[in-house]
CSV table of C-alpha atoms in Angstrom, one decimal:
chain,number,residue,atom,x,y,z
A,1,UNK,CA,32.5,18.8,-18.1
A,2,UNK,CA,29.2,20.0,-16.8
A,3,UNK,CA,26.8,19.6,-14.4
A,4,UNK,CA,24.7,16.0,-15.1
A,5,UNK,CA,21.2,16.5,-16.6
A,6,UNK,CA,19.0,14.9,-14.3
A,7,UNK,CA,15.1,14.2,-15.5
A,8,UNK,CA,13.1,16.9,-13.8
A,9,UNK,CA,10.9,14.2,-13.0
A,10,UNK,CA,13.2,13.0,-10.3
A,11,UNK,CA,14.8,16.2,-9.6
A,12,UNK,CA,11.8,17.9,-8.5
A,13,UNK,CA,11.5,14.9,-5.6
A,14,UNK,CA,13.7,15.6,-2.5
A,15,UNK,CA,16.0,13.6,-0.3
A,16,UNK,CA,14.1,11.3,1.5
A,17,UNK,CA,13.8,12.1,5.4
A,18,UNK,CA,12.9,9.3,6.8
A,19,UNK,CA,16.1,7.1,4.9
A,20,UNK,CA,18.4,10.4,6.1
A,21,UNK,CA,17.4,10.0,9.5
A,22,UNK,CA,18.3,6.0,9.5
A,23,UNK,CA,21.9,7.3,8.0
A,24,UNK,CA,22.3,9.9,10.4
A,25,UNK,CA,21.5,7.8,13.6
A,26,UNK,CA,24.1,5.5,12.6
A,27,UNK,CA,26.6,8.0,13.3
A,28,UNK,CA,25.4,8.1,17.4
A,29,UNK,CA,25.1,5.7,20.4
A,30,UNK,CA,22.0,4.3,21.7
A,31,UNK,CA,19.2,5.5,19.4
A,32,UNK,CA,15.6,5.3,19.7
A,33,UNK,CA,15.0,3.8,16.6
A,34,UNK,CA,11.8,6.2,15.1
A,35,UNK,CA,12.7,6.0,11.6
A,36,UNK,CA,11.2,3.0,9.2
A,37,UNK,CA,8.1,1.0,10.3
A,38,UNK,CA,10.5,-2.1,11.6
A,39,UNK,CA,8.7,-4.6,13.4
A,40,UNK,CA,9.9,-5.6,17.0
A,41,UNK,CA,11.1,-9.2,16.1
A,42,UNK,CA,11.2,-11.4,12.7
A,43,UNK,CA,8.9,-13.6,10.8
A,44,UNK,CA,7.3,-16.5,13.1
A,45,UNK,CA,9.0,-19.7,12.6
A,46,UNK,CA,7.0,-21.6,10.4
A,47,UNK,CA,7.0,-19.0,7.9
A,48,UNK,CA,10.6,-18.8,8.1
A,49,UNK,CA,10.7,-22.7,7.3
A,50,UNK,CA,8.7,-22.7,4.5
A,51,UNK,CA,10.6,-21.0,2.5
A,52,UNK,CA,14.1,-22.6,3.9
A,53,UNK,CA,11.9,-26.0,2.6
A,54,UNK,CA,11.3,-23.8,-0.7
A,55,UNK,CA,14.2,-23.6,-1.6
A,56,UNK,CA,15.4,-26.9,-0.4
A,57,UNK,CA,12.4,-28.4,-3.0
A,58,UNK,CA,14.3,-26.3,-5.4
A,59,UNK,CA,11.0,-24.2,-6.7
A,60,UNK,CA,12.0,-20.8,-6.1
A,61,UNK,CA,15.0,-20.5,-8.4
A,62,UNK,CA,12.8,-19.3,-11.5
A,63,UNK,CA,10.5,-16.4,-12.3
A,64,UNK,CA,6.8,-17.2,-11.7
A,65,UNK,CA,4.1,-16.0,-13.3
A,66,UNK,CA,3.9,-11.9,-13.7
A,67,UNK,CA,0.8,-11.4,-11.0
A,68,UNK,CA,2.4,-14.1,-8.3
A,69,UNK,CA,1.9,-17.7,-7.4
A,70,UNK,CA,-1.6,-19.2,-8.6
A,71,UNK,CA,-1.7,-20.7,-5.0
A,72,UNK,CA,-0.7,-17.5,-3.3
A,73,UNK,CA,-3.1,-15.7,-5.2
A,74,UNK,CA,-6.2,-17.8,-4.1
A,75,UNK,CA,-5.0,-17.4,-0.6
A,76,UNK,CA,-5.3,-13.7,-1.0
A,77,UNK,CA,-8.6,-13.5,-2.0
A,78,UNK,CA,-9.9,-15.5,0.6
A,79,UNK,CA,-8.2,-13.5,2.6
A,80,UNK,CA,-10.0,-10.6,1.2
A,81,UNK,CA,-13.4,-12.2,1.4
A,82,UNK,CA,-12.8,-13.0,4.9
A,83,UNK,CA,-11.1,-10.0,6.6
A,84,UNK,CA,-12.1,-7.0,4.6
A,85,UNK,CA,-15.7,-8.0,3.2
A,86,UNK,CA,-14.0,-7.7,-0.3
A,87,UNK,CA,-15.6,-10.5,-3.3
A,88,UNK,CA,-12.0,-11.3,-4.8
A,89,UNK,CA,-10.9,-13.8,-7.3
A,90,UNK,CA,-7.5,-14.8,-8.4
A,91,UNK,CA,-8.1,-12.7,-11.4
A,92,UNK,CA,-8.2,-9.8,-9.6
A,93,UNK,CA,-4.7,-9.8,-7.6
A,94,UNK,CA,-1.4,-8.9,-8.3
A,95,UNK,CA,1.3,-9.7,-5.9
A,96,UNK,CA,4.1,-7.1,-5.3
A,97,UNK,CA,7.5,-5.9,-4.2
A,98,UNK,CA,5.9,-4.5,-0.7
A,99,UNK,CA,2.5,-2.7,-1.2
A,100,UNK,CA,5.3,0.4,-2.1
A,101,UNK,CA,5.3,-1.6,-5.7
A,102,UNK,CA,2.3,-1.8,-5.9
A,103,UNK,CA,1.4,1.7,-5.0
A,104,UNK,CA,3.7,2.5,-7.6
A,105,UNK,CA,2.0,0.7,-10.5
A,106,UNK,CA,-1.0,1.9,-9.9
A,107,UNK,CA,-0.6,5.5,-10.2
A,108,UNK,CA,0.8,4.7,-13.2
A,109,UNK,CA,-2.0,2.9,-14.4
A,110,UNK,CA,-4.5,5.4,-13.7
A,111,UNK,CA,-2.7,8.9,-14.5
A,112,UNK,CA,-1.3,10.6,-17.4
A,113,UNK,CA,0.9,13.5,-17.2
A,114,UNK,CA,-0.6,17.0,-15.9
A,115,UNK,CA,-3.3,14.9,-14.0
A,116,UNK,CA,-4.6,15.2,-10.1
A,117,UNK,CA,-4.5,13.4,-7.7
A,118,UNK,CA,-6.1,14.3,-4.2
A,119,UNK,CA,-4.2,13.2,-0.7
A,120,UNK,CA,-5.2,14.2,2.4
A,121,UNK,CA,-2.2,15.4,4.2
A,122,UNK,CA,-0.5,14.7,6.5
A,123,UNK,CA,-0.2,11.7,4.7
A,124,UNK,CA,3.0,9.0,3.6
A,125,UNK,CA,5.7,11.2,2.0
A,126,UNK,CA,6.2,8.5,-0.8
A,127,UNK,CA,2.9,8.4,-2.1
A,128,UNK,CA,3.4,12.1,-2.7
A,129,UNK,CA,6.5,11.1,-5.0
A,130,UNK,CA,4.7,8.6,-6.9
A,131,UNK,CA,2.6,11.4,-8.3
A,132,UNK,CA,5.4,13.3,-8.9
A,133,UNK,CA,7.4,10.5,-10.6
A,134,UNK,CA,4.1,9.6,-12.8
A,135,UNK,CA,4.6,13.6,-13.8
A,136,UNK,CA,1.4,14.4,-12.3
A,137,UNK,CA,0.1,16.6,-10.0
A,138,UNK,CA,-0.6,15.9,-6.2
A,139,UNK,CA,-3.4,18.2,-4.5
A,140,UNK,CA,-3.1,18.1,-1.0
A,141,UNK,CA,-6.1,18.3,1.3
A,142,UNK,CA,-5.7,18.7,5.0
A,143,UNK,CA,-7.2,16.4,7.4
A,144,UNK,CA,-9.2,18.4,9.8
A,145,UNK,CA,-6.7,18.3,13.1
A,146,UNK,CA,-8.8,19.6,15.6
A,147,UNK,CA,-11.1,16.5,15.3
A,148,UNK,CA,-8.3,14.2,15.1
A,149,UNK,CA,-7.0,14.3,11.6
A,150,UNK,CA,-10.2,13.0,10.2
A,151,UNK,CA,-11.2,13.4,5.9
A,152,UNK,CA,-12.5,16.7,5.4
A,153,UNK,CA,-14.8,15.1,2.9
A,154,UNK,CA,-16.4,19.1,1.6
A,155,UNK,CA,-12.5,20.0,1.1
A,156,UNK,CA,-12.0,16.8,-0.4
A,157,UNK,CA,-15.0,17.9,-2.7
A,158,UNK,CA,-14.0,21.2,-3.2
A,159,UNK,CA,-10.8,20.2,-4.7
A,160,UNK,CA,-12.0,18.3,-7.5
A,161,UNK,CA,-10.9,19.7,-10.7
A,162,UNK,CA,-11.5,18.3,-14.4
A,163,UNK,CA,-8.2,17.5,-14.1
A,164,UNK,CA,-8.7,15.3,-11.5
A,165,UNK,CA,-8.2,11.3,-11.9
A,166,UNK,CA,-8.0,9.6,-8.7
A,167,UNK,CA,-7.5,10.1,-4.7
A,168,UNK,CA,-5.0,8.3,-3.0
A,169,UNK,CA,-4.7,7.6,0.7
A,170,UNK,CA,-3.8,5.6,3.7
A,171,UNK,CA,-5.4,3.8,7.0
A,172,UNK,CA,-5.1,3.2,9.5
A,173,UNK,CA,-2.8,6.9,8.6
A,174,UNK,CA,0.7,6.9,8.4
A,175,UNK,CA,2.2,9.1,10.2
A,176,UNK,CA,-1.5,10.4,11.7
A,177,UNK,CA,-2.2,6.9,13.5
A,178,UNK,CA,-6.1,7.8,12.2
A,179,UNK,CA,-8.1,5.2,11.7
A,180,UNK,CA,-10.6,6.8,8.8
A,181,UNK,CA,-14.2,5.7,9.8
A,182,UNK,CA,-17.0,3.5,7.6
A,183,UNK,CA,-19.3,6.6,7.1
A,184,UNK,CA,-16.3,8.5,5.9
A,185,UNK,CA,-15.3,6.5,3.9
A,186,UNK,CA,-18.8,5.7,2.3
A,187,UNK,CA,-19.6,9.5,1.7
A,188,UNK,CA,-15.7,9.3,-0.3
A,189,UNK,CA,-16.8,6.0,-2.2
A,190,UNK,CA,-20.2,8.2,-3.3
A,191,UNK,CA,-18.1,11.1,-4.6
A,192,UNK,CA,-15.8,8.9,-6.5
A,193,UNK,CA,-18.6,6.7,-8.1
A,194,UNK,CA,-20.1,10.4,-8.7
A,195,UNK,CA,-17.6,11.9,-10.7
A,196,UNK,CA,-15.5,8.6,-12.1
A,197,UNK,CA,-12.8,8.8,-10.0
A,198,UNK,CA,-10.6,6.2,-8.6
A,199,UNK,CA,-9.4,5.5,-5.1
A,200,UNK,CA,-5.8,4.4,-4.6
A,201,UNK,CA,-5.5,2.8,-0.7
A,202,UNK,CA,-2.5,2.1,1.1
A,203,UNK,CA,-3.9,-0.3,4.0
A,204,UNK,CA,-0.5,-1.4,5.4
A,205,UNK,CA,-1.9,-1.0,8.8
A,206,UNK,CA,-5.2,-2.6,8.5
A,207,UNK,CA,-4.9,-5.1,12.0
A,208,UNK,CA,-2.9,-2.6,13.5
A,209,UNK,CA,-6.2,-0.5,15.2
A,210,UNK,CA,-6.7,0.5,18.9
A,211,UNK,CA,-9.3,1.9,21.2
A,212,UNK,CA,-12.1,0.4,19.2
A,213,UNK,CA,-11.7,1.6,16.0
A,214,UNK,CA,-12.2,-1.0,12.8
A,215,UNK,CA,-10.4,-0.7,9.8
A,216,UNK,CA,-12.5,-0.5,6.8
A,217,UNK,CA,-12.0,-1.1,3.1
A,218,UNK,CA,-13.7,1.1,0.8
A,219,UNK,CA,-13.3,-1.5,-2.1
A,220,UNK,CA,-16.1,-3.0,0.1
A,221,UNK,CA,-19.0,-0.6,-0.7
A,222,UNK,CA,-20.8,-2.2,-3.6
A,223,UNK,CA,-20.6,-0.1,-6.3
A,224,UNK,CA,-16.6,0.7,-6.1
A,225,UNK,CA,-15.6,-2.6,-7.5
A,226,UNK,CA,-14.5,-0.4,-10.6
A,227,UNK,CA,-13.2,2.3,-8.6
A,228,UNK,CA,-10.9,1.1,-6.2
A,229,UNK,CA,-7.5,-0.4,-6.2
A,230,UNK,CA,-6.7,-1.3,-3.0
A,231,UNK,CA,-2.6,-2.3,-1.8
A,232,UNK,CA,-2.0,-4.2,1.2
A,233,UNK,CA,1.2,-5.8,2.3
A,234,UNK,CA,2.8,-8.4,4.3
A,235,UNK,CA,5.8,-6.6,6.0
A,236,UNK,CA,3.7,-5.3,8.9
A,237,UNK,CA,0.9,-7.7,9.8
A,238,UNK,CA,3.7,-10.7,9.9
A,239,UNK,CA,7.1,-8.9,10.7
A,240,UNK,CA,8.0,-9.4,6.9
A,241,UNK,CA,10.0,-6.5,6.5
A,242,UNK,CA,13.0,-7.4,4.5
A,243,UNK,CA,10.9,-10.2,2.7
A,244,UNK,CA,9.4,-7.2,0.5
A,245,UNK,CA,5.8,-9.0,-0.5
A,246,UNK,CA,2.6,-7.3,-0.9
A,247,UNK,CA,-0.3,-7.5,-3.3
A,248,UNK,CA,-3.0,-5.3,-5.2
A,249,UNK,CA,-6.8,-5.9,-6.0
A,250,UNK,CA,-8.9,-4.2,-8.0
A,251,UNK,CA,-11.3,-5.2,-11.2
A,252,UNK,CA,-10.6,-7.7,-13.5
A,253,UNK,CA,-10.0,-5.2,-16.3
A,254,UNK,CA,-7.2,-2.9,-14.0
A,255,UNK,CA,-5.3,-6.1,-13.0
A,256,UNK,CA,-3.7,-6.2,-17.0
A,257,UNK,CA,-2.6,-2.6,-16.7
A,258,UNK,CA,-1.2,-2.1,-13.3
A,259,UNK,CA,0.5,-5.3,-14.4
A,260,UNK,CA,2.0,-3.7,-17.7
A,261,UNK,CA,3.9,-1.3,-15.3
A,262,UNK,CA,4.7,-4.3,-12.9
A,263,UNK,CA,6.7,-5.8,-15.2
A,264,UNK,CA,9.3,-3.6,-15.9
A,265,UNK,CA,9.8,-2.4,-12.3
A,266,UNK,CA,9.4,-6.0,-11.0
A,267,UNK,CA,9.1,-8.8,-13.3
A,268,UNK,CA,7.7,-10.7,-10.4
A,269,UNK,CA,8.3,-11.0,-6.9
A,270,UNK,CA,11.6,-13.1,-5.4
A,271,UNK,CA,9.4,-16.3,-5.3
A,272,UNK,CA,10.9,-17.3,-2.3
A,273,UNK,CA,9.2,-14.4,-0.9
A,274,UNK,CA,5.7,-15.6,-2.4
A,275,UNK,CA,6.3,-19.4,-1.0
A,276,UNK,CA,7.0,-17.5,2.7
A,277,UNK,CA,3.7,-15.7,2.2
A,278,UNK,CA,1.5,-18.7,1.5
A,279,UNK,CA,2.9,-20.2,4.3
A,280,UNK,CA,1.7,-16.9,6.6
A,281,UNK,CA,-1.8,-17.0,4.9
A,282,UNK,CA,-2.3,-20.7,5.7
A,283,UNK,CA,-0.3,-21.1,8.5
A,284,UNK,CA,-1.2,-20.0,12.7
A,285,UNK,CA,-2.5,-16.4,12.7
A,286,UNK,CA,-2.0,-16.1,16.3
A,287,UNK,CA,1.3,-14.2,15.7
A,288,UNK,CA,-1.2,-10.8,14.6
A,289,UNK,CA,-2.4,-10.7,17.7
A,290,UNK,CA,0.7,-11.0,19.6
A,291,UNK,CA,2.2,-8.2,17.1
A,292,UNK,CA,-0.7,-6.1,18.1
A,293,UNK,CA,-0.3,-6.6,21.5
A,294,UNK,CA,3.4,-5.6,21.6
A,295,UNK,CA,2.4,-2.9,19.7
């Protein structure tokens, strides 16, 4: 027999590091655990119980709706209003598996095959392979080191092609630690609105800042409600790791189609995980602050 034909799609991706360094520490004593983002300790207590009472009310054995909970959903938009200056309605969120799912669905809802995409590099290894796996084409631009790996906004610019469709990026920066600034990010927003492209965010990280710097949203700026889709999660800011619940905005009109690839990688979200989340939403936020401060 011969050799298996894999889809150059996935063949083309490698190995993942960061999952072969968690197999390889397993094999050696007393590691400094460097791999995953995990957090320090587990999901506060009350948001623990409300899904144990979830499930007890027997509620989360079915699928909900495609985009997430109708509650949860309304939750996250104030959420968005309140936290990132962001105008959201219900209509304009999709909860996901992890912002990773999210990520996921988007590029797929914005690129066809032999498109761009720009990422400022270094940047998270993944979102590279969710170019790849949408068969597009990722153009890296390097952050400017020397200045603390900050947007090089002309090389950003110089890299534009007709081929290109969207930028994609993350911040507070995984693995940089950068925290991109307003006025950067304003001066990105104006070449995007410029030439019609969109901006694809990974904001995982978005309490996680230090030494003054604010995270900023650049679905914010008025004039990028069109032009940005913008993926947070739950797994960092409340130690949900393992619950795997995150959530997109963006317009109205992009919700349908980032939900059309949704569906088939996700149906919807374990629902337990969506009761847990409403619960971290509306419950005590004090627990960000002491996950910061271990931090």
């Amino acid at each position: 027999m011969g050799q298996p034909r894999f889809s150059q799609r996935l063949a083309r991706i490698p190995r993942s590091a960061i999952h072969e360094m968690t197999r390889l520490s397993k094999e050696i004593k007393d590691v400094a655990f460097l791999s995953w983002a995990k957090p320090t300790s587990g999901a506060p207590a009350h948001i623990r119980e409300a899904a144990i009472e979830a499930i007890r009310r027997g509620v989360v054995d079915g699928y909900s709706e495609s985009p997430g909970l109708p509650a949860l959903r309304q939750e996250i938009a104030k959420k968005l209003g309140r936290d990132n200056g962001i105008p959201a309605g219900p209509s304009q969120i999709l909860v996901t598996v992890g912002a990773i799912e999210g990520l996921a669905a988007s590029i797929l809802a914005v690129v066809d095959p032999g498109d761009e995409v720009i990422l400022p590099t270094p940047t998270y290894s993944t979102h590279i392979n969710h170019v790849l796996m949408a068969s597009a084409k990722p153009v890296f631009v390097p952050t400017l080191e020397e200045q603390g790996f900050i947007l090089d906004i002309e090389g950003i610019r110089k890299a534009i092609s007709p081929r290109t469709r969207a930028i994609m990026y993350c911040t507070p920066s995984n693995p940089t630690g950068t925290v991109f600034v307003e006025q950067q990010l304003r001066e990105l927003a104006e070449i995007a609105l410029e030439r019609d492209l969109m901006v694809i965010t990974d904001e995982a990280y978005e309490y996680f800042t230090f030494d003054g710097n604010r995270h900023f949203s650049i679905a914010s700026v008025p004039g990028m409600e069109r032009n940005a889709i913008s993926c947070f999660t739950f797994t960092k800011t409340y130690a949900m790791t393992g619950w795997r619940i995150g959530y997109v905005h963006a317009d109205a009109d992009w919700i349908p189609q980032i939900n059309k690839a949704h569906i088939p990688l996700a149906i919807c979200v374990p629902v337990v995980s969506q009761y847990a989340a409403l619960a971290a939403l509306t419950g005590p936020q004090d627990c960000i602050a002491k996950f910061r401060a271990e931090y």
